[in-house]
Short mmCIF file of C-alpha atoms in Angstrom, two decimals:
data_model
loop_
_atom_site.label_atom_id
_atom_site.label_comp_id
_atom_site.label_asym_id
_atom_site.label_seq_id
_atom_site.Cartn_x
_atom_site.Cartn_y
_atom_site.Cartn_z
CA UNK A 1 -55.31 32.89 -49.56
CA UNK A 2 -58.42 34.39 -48.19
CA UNK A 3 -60.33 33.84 -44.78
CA UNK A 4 -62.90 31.64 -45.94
CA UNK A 5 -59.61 29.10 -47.78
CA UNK A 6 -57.66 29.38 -44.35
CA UNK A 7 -60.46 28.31 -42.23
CA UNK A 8 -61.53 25.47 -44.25
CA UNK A 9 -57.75 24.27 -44.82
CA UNK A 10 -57.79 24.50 -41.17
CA UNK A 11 -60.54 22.45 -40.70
CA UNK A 12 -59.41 19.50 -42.93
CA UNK A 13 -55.87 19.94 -40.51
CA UNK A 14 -58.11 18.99 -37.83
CA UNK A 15 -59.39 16.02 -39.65
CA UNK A 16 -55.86 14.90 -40.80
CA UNK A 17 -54.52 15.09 -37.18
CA UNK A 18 -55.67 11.35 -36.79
CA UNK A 19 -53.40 10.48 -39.00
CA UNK A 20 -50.99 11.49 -36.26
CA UNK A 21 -52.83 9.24 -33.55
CA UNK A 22 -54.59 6.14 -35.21
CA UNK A 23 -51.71 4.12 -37.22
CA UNK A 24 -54.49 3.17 -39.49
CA UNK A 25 -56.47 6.76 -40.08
CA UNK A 26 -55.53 9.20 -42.60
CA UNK A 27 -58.46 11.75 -42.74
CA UNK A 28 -56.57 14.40 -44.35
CA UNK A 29 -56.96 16.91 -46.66
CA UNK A 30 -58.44 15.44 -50.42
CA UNK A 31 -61.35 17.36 -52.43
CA UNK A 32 -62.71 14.94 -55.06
CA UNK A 33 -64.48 16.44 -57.64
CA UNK A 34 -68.26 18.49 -56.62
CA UNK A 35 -69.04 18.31 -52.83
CA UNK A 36 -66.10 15.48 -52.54
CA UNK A 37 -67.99 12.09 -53.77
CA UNK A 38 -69.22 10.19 -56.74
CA UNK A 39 -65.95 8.72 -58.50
CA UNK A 40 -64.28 6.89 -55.55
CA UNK A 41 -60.53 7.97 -57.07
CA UNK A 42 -61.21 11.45 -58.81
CA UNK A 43 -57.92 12.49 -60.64
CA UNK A 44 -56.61 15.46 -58.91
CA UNK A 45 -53.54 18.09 -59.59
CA UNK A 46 -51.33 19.24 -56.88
CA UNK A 47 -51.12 16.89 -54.18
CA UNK A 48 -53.45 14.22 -56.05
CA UNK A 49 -55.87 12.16 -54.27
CA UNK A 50 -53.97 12.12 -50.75
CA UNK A 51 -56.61 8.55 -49.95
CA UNK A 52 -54.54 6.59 -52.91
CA UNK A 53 -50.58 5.65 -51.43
CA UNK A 54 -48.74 3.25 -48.91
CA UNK A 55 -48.15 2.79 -46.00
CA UNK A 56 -44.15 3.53 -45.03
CA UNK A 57 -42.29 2.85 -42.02
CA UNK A 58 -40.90 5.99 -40.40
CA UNK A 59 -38.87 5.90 -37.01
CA UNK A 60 -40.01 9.20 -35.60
CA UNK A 61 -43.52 7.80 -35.26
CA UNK A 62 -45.56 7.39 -33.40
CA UNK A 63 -46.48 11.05 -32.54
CA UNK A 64 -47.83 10.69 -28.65
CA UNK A 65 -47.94 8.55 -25.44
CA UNK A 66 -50.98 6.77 -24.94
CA UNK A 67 -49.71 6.28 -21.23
CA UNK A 68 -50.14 10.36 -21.08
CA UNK A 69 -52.98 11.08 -22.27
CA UNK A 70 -55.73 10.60 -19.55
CA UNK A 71 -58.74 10.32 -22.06
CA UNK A 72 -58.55 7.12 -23.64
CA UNK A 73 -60.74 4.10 -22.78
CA UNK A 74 -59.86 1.38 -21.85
CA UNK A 75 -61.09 -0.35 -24.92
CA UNK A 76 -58.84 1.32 -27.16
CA UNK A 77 -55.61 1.14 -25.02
CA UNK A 78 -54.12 -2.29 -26.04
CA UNK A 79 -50.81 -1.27 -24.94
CA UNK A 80 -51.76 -0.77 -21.12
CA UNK A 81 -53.62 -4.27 -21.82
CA UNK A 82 -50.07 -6.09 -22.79
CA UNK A 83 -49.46 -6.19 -26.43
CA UNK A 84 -46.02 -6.12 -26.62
CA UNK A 85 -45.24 -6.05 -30.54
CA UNK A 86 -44.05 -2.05 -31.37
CA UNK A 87 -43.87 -2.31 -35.03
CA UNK A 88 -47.26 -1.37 -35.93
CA UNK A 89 -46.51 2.30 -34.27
CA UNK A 90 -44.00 2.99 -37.14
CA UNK A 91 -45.64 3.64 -40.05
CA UNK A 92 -47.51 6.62 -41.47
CA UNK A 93 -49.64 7.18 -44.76
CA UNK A 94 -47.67 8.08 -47.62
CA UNK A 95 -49.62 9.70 -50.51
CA UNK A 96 -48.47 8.53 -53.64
CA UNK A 97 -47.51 12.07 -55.12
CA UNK A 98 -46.69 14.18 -51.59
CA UNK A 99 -46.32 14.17 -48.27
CA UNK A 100 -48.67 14.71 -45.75
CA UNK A 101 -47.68 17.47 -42.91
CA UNK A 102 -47.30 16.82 -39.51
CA UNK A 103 -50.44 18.17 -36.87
CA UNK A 104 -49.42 20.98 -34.99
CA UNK A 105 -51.79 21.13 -31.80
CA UNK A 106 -51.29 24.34 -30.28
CA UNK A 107 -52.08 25.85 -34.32
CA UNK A 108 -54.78 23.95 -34.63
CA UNK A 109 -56.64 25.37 -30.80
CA UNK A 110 -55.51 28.82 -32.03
CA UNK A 111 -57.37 28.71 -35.62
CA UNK A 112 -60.45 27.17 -33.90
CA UNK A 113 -60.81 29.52 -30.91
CA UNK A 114 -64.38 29.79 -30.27
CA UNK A 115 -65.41 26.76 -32.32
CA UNK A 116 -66.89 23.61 -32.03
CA UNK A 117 -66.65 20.30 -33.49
CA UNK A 118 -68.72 17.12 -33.00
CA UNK A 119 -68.02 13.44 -34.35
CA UNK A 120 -72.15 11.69 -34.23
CA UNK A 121 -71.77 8.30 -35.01
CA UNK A 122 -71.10 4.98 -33.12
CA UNK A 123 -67.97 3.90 -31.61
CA UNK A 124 -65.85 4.35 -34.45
CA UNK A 125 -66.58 8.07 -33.91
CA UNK A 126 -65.76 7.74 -30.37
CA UNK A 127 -62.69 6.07 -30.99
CA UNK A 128 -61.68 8.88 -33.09
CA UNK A 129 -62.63 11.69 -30.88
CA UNK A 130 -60.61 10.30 -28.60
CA UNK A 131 -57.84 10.53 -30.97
CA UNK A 132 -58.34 14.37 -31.22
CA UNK A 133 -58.27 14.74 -27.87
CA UNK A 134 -55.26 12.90 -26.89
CA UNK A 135 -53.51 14.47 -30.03
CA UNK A 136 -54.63 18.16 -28.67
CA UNK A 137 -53.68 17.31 -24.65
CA UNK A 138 -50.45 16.06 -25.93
CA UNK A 139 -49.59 19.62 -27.66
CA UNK A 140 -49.64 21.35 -24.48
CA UNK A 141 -50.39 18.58 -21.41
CA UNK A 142 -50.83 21.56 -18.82
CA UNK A 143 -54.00 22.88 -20.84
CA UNK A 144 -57.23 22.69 -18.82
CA UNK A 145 -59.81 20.75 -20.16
CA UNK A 146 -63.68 21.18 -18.80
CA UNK A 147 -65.74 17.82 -19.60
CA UNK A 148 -69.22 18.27 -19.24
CA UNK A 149 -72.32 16.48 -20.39
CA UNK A 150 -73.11 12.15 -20.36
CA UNK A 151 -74.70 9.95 -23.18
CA UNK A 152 -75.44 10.43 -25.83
CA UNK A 153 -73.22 13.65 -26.15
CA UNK A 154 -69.77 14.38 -24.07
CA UNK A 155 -67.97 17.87 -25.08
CA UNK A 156 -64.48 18.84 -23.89
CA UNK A 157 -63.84 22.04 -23.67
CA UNK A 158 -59.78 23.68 -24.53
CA UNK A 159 -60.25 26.48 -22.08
CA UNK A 160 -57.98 29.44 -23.05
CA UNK A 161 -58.83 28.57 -26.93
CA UNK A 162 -62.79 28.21 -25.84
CA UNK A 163 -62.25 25.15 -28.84
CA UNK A 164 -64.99 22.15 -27.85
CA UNK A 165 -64.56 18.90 -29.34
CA UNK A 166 -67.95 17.11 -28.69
CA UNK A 167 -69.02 13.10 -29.46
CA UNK A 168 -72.55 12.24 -30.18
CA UNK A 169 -73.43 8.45 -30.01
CA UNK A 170 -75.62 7.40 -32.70
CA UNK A 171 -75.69 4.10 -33.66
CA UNK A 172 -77.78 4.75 -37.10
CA UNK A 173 -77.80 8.36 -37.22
CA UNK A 174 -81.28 8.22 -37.70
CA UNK A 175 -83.42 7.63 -35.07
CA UNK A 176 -84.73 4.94 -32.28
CA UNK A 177 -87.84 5.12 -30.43
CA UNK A 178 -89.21 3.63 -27.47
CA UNK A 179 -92.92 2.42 -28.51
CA UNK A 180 -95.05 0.38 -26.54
CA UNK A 181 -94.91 -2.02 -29.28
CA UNK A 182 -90.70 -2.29 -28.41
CA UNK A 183 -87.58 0.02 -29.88
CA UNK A 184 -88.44 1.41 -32.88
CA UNK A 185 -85.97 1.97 -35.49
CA UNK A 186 -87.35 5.27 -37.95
CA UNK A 187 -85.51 5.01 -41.27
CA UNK A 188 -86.99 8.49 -42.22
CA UNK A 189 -86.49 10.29 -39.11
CA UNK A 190 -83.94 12.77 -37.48
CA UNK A 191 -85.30 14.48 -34.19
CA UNK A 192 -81.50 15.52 -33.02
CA UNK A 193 -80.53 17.55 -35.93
CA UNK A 194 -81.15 20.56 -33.75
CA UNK A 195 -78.14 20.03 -31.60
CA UNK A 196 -76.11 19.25 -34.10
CA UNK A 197 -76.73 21.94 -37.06
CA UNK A 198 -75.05 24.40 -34.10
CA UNK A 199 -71.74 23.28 -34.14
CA UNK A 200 -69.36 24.86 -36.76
CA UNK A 201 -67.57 21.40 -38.20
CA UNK A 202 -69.52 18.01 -38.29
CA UNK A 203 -67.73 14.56 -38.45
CA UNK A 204 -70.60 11.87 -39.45
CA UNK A 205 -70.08 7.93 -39.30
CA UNK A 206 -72.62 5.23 -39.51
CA UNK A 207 -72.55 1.47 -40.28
CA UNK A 208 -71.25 -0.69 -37.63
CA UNK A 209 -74.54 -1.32 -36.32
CA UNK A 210 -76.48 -2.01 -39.49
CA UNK A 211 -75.67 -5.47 -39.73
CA UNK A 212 -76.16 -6.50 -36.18
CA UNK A 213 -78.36 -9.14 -35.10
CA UNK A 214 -79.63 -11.39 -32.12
CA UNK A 215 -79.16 -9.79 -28.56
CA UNK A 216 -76.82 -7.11 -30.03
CA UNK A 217 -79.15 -5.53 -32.20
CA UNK A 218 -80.73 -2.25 -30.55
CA UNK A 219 -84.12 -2.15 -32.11
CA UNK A 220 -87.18 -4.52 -32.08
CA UNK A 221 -88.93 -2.93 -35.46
CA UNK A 222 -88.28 -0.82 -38.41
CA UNK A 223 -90.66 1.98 -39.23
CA UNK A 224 -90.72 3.30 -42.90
CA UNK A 225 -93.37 6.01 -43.24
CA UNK A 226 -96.87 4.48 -42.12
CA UNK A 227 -95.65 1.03 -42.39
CA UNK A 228 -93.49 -1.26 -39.55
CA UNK A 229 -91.60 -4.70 -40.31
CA UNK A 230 -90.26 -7.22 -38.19
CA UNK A 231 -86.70 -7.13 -40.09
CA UNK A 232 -85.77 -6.10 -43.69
CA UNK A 233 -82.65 -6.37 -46.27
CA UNK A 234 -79.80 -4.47 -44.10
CA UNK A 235 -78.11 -2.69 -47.04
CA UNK A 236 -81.57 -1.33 -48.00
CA UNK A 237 -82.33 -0.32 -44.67
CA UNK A 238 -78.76 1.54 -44.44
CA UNK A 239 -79.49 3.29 -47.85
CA UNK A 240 -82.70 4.43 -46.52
CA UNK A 241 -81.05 5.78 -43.25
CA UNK A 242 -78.85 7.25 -45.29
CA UNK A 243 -80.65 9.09 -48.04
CA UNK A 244 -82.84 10.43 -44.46
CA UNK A 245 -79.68 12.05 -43.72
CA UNK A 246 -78.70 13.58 -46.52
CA UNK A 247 -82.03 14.82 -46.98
CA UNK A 248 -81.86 15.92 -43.38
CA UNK A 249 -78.06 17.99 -44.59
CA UNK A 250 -79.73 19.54 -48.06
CA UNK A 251 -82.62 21.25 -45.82
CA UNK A 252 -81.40 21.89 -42.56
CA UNK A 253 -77.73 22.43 -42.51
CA UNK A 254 -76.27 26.05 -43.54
CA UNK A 255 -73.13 24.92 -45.33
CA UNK A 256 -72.03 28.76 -44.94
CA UNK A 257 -71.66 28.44 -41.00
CA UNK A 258 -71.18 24.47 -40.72
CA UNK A 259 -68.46 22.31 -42.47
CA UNK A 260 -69.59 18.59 -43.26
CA UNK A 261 -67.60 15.33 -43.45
CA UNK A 262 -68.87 11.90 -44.35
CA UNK A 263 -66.04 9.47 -42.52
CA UNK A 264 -65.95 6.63 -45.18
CA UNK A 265 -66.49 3.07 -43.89
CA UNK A 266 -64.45 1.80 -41.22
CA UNK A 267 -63.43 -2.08 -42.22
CA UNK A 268 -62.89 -4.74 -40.05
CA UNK A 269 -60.15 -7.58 -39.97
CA UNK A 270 -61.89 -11.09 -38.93
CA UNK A 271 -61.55 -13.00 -42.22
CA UNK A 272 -57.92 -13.69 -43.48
CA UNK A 273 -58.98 -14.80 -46.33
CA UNK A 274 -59.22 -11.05 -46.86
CA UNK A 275 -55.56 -10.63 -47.21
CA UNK A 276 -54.79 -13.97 -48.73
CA UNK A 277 -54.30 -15.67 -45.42
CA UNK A 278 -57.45 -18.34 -45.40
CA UNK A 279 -56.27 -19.85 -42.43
CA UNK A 280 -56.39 -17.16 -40.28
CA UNK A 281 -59.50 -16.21 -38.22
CA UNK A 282 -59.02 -12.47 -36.64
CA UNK A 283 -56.25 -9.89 -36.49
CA UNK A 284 -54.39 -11.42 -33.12
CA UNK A 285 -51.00 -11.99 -35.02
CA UNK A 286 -50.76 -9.35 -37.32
CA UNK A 287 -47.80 -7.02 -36.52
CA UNK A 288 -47.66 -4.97 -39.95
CA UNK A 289 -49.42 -3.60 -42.82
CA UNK A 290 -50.25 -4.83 -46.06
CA UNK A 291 -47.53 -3.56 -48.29
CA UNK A 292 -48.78 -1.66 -51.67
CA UNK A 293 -51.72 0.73 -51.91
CA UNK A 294 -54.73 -1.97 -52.83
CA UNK A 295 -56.82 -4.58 -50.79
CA UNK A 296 -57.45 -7.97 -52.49
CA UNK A 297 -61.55 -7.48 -51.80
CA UNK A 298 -61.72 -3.85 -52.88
CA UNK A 299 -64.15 -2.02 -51.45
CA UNK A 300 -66.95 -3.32 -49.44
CA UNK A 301 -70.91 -3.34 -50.58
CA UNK A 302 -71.32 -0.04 -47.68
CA UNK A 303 -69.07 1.75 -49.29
CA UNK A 304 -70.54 2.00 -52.47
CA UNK A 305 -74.02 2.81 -50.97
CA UNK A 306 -72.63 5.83 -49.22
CA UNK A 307 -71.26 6.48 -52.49
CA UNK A 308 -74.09 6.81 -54.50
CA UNK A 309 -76.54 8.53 -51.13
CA UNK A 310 -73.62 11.36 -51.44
CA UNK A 311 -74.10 11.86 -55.17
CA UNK A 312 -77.88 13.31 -54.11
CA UNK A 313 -76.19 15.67 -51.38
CA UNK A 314 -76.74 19.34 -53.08
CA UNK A 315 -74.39 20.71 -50.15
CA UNK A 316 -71.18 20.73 -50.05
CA UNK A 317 -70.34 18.05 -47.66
CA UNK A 318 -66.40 16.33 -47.85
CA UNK A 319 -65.70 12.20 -47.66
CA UNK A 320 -63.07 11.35 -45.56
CA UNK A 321 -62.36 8.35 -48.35
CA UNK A 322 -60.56 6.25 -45.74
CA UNK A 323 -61.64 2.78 -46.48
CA UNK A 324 -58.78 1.10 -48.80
CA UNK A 325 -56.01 2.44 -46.36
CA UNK A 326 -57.80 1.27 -43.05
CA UNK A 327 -58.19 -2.28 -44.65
CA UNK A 328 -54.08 -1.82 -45.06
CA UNK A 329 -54.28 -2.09 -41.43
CA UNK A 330 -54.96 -5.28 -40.81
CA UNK A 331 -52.07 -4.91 -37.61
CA UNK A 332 -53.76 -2.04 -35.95
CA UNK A 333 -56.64 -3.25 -34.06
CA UNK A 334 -57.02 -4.05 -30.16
CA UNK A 335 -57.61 -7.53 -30.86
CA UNK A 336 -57.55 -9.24 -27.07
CA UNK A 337 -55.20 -6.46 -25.93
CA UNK A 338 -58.28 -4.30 -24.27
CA UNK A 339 -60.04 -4.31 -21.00
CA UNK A 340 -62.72 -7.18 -21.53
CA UNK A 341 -60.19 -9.55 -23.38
CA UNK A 342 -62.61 -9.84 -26.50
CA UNK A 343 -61.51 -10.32 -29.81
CA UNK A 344 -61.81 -6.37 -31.56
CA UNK A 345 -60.63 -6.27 -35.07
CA UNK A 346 -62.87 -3.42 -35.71
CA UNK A 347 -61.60 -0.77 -33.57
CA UNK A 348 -58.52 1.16 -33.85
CA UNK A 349 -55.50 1.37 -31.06
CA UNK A 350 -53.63 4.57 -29.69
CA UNK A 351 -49.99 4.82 -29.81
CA UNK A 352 -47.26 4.75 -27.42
CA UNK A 353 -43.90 6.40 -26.98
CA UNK A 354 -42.98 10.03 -26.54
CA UNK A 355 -44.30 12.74 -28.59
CA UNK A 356 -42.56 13.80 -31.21
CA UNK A 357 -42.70 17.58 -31.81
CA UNK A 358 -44.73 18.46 -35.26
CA UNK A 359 -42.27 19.01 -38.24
CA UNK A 360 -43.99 21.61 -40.55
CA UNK A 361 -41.18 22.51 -42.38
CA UNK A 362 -43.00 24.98 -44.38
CA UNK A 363 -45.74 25.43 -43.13
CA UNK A 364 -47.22 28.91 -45.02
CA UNK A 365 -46.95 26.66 -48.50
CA UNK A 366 -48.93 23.40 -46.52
CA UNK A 367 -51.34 25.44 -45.67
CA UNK A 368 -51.89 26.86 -49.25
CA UNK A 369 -51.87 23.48 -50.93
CA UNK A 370 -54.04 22.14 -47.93
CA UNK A 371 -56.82 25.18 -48.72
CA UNK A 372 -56.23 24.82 -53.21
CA UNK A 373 -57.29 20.71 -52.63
CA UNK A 374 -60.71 21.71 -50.47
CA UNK A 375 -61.67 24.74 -52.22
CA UNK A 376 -60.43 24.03 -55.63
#
């Protein structure tokens, strides 16, 4: 296996560490077809598509202890906030033809030395920074981290390894303007990709906010070109914002130096009806996973948008196909067990209980069939 097939199986480790952290989050190691999109379940030798399985219960997990980990935010810790139902911890993503390796931290800092990684998105990207982190801290807890920077972009540096994990906030991804006329949101603009076509791995995310409304939403105006409207259809707005940004990827980003992921779409658990539970109104009393490997809506209307804007990427750029195993998970939210005691079926909760140490029981022949699925 050469340099270039080691550092990008290395890279997709990284990405399937969450796996390890969020019960819900399996961003592991699958290649689909071309630059990873178009057909949402490519068929695939070797390990197959890793984003089609079950979830299984498994007493060894959950791999860290939130309680240890210094990093997490109080909106994400629903343990410290009193939920007192374990189960949820105990189950890991099962692929329906292998199984996935464990993360191995201290690895992982030594094959990045030197590198840097950013998540931009909204706070589903921060959430999962913040899984990275903890997972890292946990691997060796007496490693110095240097946090430097405020919003929009925090980096934490793994001194010894020089490895920086960084989180941009960006709601849409593309951008929002102060105007005199109010906050101006530019469907065909990116003035940040400067920053960000530095680092050496990219993690994008965007939708959460492309639906918002009222008081919540964080523009006044939407600017296409010459021409500004009040308010517009949302999905065409997002597949606008979108096809900005992969524009912004085919012409700006060298592929060579930077690896690209597209984290698929993030669901939420409000409607029960959802799982074939009509009366029920949010995720407060769910304590375990859908059983199987399908969701009763399929996938959801975003999904399918990012879809198709990936199909005009020319670059190679990887989806983290996540979707149909995070709506699994209808157990592994917050819900009222956070900080502000608001209802949050959207974001994702970090584990409790000791750390387990990584079991890579071979881990020369992982790493080979992690590098054959990117590369192939």
């Amino acid at each position: 296996m050469g340099a270039e097939m080691r550092i990008n199986c290395w890279i997709r480790v990284a990405i399937l560490g969450f796996i390890c952290l969020s019960p819900w989050l399996c961003l592991a190691n699958a290649k689909s077809r071309g630059h990873g999109h178009g057909n949402p379940h490519p068929h695939q030798s070797g390990c197959g598509y890793i984003y089609e399985g079950s979830w299984v219960r498994d007493e060894s997990y959950p791999l860290y202890d939130s309680s240890k980990c210094p990093h997490i935010q109080k909106e994400f810790d629903c343990l410290k906030y009193g939920r007192s139902d374990h189960e949820y911890l105990k189950y890991r993503w099962k692929p329906k033809s292998c199984d996935l390796p464990r993360f191995d931290g201290k690895r992982f800092l030594t094959k990045f030395k030197g590198k840097q990684i950013m998540f931009i998105g909204d706070s589903i990207s921060l959430n999962q920074w913040q899984s990275l982190i903890c997972m890292l801290h946990s691997s060796d807890p007496g490693l110095k981290i240097l946090e430097q920077g405020r919003s929009p972009t925090t980096n934490y540096t793994f001194q010894g390894y020089d490895v920086s994990v960084i989180v941009y906030h960006s709601t849409h991804l593309v951008d929002i303007v102060n105007e005199q006329n109010g906050r101006i949101l530019k469907l065909d603009s990116i003035q940040n990709g400067e920053l960000w076509k530095q680092m050496d791995v990219l993690v994008f995310n965007t939708w959460l906010w492309w639906y918002r409304d009222g008081p919540k939403q964080p523009w006044d105006y939407i600017q296409t070109g010459n021409k500004i409207v009040k308010d517009m259809d949302r999905m065409e707005a997002f597949k606008i914002g979108l096809t900005t940004w992969a524009k912004w990827v085919n012409t700006e980003v060298d592929t060579q130096k930077t690896k690209v992921f597209f984290q698929g779409i993030s669901p939420q658990h409000y409607h029960g009806s959802d799982w074939n539970k009509p009366e029920v109104r949010n995720c407060a009393q769910e304590t375990s996973p859908i059983s199987g490997s399908t969701y009763s809506t399929g996938w959801t209307r975003p999904s399918y948008v990012l879809q198709d804007v990936l199909k005009t990427v020319t670059k190679p750029v990887k989806l983290l196909d996540i979707t149909t195993l995070s709506q699994l998970r209808k157990d592994a939210h917050p819900s009222s067990y956070n900080a502000f005691k608001g209802m949050d079926c959207t974001h994702w909760v970090r584990p409790k209980r000791g750390p387990v140490k990584p079991r890579w029981p071979d881990q020369a022949a992982q790493a080979d069939c992690l590098a054959d699925l990117l590369d192939r």
